[in-house]
Tab-separated table of C-alpha atoms in Angstrom:
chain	number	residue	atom	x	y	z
A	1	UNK	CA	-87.847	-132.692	-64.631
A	2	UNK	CA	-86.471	-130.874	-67.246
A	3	UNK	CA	-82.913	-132.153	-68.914
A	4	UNK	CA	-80.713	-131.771	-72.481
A	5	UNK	CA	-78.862	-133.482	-74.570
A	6	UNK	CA	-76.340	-132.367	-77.142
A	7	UNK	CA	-75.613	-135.678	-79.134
A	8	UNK	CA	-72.135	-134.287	-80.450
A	9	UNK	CA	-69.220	-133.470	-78.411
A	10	UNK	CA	-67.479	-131.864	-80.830
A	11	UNK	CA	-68.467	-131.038	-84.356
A	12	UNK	CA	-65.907	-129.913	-86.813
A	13	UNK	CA	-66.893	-128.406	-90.735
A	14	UNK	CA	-65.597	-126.411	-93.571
A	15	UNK	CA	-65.849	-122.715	-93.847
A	16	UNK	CA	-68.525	-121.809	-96.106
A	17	UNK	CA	-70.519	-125.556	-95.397
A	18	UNK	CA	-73.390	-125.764	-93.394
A	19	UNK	CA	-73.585	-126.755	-89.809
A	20	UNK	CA	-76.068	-128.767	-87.625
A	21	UNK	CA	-75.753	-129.042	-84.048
A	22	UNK	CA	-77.850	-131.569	-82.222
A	23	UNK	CA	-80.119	-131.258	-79.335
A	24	UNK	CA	-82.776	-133.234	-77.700
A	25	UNK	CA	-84.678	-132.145	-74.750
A	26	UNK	CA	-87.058	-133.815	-71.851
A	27	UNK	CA	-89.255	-131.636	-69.889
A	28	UNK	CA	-92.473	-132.411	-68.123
A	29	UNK	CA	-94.521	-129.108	-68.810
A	30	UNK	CA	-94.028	-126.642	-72.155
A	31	UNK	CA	-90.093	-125.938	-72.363
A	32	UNK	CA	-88.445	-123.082	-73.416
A	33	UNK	CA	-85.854	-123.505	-75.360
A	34	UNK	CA	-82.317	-121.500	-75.779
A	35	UNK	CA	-78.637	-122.089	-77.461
A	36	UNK	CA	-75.992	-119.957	-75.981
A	37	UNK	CA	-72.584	-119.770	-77.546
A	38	UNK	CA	-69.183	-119.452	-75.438
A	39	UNK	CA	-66.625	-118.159	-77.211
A	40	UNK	CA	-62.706	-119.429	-76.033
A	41	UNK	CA	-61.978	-117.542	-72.847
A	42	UNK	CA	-65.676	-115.450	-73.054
A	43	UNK	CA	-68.848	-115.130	-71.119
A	44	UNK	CA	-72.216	-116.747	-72.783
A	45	UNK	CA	-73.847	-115.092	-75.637
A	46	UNK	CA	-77.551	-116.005	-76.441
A	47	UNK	CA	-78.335	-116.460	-80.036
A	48	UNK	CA	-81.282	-118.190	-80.396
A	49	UNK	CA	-84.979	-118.559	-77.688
A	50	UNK	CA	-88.053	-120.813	-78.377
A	51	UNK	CA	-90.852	-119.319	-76.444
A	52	UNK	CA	-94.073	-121.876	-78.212
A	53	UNK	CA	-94.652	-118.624	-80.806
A	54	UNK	CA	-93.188	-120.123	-83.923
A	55	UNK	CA	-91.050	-123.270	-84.049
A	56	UNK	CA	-88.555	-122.136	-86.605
A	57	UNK	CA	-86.691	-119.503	-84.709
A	58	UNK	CA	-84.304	-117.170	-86.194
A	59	UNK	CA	-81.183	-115.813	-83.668
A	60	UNK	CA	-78.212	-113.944	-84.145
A	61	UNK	CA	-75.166	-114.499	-86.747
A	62	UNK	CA	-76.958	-116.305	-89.842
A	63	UNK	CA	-78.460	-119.047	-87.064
A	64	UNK	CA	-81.713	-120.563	-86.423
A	65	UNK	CA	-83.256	-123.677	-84.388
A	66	UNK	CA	-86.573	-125.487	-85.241
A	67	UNK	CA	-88.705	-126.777	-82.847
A	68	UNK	CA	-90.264	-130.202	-83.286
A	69	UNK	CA	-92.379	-131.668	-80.267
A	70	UNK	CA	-92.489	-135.112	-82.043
A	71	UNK	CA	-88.802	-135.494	-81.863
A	72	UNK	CA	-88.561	-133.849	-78.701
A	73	UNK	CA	-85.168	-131.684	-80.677
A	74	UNK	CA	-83.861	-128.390	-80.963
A	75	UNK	CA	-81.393	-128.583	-83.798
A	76	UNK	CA	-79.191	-125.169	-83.919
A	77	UNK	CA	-78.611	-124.731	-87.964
A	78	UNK	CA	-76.996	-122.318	-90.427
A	79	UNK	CA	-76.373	-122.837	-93.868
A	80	UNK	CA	-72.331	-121.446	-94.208
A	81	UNK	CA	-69.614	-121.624	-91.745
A	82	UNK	CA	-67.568	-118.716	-90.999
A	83	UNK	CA	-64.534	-119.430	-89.070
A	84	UNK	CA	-65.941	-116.837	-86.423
A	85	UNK	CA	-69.052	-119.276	-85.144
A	86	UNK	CA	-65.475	-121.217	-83.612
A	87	UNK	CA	-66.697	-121.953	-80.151
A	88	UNK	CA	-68.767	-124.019	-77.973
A	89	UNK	CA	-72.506	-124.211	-78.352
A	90	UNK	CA	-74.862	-125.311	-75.445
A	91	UNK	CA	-78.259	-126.094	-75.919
A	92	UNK	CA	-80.567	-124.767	-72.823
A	93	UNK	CA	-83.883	-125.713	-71.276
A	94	UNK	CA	-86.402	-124.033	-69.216
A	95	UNK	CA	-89.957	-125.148	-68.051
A	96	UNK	CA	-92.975	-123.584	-66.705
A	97	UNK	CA	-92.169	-123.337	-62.648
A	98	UNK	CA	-88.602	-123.497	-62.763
A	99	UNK	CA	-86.540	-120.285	-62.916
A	100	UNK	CA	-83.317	-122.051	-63.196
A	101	UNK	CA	-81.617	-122.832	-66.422
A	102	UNK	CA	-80.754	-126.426	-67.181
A	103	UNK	CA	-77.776	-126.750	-69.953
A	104	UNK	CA	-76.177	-129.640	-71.951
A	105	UNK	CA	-73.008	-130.471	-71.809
A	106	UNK	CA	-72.047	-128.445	-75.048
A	107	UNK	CA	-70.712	-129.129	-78.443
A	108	UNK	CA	-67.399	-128.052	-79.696
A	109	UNK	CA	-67.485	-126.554	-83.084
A	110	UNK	CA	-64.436	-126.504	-84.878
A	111	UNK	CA	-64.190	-124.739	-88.463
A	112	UNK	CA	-61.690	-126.217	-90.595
A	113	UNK	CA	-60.398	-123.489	-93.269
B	1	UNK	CA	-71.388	-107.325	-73.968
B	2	UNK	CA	-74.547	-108.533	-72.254
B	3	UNK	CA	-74.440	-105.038	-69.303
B	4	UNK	CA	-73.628	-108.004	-66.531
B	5	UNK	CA	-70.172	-107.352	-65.453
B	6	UNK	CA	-68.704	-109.375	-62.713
B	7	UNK	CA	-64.999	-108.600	-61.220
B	8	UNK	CA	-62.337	-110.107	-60.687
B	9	UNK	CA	-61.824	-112.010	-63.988
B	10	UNK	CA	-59.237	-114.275	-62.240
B	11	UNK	CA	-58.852	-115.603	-59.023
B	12	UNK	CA	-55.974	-117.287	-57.882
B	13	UNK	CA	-56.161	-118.479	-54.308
B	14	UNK	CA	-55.250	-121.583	-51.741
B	15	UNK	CA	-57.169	-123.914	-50.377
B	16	UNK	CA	-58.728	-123.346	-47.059
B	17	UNK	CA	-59.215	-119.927	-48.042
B	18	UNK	CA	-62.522	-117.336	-48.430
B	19	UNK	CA	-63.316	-115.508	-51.469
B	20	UNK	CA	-65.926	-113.039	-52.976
B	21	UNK	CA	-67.254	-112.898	-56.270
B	22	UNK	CA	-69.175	-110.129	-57.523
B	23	UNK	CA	-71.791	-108.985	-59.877
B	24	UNK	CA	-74.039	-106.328	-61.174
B	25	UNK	CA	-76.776	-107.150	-63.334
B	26	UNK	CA	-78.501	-105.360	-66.747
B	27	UNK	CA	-79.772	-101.589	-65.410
B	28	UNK	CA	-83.481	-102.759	-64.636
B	29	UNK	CA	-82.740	-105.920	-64.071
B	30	UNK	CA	-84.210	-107.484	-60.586
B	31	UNK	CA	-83.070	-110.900	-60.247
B	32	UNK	CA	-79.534	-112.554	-60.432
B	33	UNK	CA	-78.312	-115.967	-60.915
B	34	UNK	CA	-75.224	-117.334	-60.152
B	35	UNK	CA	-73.365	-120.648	-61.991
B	36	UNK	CA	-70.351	-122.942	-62.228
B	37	UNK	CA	-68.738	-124.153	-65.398
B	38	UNK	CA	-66.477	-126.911	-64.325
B	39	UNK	CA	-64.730	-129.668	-66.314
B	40	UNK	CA	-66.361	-132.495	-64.780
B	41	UNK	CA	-69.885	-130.947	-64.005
B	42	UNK	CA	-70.103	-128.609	-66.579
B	43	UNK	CA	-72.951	-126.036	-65.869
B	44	UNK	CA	-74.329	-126.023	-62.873
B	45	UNK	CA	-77.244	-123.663	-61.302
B	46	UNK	CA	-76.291	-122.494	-57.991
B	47	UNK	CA	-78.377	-119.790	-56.656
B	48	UNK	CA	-80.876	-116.900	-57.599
B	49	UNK	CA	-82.180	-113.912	-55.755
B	50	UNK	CA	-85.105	-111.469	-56.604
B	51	UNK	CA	-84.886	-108.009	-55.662
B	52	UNK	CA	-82.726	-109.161	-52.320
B	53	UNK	CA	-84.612	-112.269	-51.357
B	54	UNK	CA	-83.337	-115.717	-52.294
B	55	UNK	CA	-85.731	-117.548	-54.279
B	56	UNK	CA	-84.251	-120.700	-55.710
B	57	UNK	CA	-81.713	-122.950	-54.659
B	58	UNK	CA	-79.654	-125.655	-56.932
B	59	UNK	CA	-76.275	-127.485	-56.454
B	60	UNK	CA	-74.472	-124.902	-54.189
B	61	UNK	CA	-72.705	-126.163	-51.199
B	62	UNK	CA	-72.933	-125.416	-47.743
B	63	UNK	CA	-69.714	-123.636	-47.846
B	64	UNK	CA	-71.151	-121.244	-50.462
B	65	UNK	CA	-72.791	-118.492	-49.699
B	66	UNK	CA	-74.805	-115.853	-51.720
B	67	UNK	CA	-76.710	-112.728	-51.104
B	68	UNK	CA	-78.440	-109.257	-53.138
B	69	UNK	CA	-77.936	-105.909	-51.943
B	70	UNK	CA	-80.226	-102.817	-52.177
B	71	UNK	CA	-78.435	-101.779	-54.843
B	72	UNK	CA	-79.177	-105.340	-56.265
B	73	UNK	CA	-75.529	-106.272	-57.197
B	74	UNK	CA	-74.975	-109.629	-55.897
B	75	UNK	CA	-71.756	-111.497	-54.371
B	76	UNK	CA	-70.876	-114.724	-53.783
B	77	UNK	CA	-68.845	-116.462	-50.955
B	78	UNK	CA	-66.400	-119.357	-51.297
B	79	UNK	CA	-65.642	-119.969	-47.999
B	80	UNK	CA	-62.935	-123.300	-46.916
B	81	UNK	CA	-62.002	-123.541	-50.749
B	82	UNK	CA	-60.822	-127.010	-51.800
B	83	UNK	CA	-58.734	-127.735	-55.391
B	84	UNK	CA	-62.403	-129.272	-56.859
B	85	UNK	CA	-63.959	-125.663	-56.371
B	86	UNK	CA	-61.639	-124.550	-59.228
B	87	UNK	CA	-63.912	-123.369	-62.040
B	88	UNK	CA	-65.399	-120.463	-64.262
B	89	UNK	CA	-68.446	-118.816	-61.875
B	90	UNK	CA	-71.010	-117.005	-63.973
B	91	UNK	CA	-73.342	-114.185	-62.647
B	92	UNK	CA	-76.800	-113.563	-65.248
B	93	UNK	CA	-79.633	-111.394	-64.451
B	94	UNK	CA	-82.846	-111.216	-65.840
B	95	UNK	CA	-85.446	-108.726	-65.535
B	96	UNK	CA	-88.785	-110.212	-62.993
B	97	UNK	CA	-86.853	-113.327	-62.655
B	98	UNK	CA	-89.387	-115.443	-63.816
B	99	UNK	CA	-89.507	-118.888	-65.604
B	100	UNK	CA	-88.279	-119.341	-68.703
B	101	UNK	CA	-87.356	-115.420	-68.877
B	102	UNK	CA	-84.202	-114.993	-71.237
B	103	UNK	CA	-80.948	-114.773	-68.606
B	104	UNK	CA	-78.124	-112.585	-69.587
B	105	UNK	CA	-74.569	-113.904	-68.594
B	106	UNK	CA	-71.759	-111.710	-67.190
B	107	UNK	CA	-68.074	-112.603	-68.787
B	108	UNK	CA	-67.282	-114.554	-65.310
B	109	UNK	CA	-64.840	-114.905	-62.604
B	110	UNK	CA	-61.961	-117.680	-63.542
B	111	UNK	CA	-61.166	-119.169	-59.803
B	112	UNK	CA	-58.024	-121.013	-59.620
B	113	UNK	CA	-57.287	-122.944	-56.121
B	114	UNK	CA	-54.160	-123.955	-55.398
């Protein structure tokens, strides 16, 4: 069975310092991996996908995720706030067999001026 | 904008009560999937169809209801709504529908039950 788990709630930095949002996964077979962002009152964005081809993925607005099977995480990364990336942040499995998405329960990001 | 678009963006309604959601995946796009975002459950998989056939089932309820036209949008039925099926719906398509493809997320339907 495949399952996340986003180890912040919320997450609050300073513009222009870096941010690290947590995620650790469990899957039986070879995940892949995604972070979608939901911006207040807006659908879900993807900005990041693991697909097994390199584990330090690079996604959209200055972010990136590593892979790292020994630690069974996905940490979503990027080194400067910008009071835009303000939103929620879930952290998204899927395994060989199953079509359906499984998400975490999201992290708030806050980013204090 | 992800090319899902799903109307209406709010639903107010009672409970006891029937409504429709719909959606129309990404041009090319041959599967849809259909979620909940609630406070207490946060996101849920409901339902997808491929190219107008159901093919996997999560946590909908038997008072739910989904199906995929020719035309491949999709819609979804709320049927004997209670105050707990408040919540933010999502539609995403994906192209073959596959595992682990990449899912693209409409902007969803807000229902309210009163």
């Amino acid at each position: 069975a495949q399952s996340v788990t986003q180890l912040d709630s919320h997450v609050s930095v300073s513009e222009g310092t870096p941010v690290l949002l947590r995620c650790n996964y469990s899957s039986s077979y070879s995940p892949s991996l995604f972070w979608y962002v939901q911006h207040p009152n807006k659908g879900l964005q993807l900005l990041l996908k693991y697909t097994s081809a390199a584990t330090l993925v690079k996604g959209i607005n200055g972010f990136e995720a590593e892979f790292k099977k020994s630690e069974t995480s996905f940490h979503l990364t990027k080194p400067s706030a910008h009071m835009s990336d303000a939103a929620e942040y879930f952290c998204v499995v899927s395994e060989v067999g199953n079509e359906k998405l499984t998400f975490g329960t999201g992290t708030r990001l806050t980013i204090i001026p | 904008d992800s090319g899902v678009t799903q109307t209406p963006k709010h639903l107010i309604t009672a409970t006891g009560q029937r409504v429709t959601l719909r959606c129309s995946p990404r041009s090319g796009d041959l599967s849809v999937y259909w979620y909940q975002q609630s406070l207490d459950q946060g996101l849920q998989f409901l339902i997808q169809y491929y190219n107008g056939e159901e093919r996997a089932k999560g946590n909908i309820l038997e008072r739910f209801s989904a199906q995929q036209f020719p035309d491949l949008h999709s819609e979804l039925n709320l049927s004997s709504l209670e105050l707990g099926d408040s919540a933010l719906y999502f539609c995403a398509s994906s192209p073959r529908g596959i595992d682990q493809e990449t899912q693209y997320f409409g902007p969803g339907t807000r229902l309210l039950v009163l």
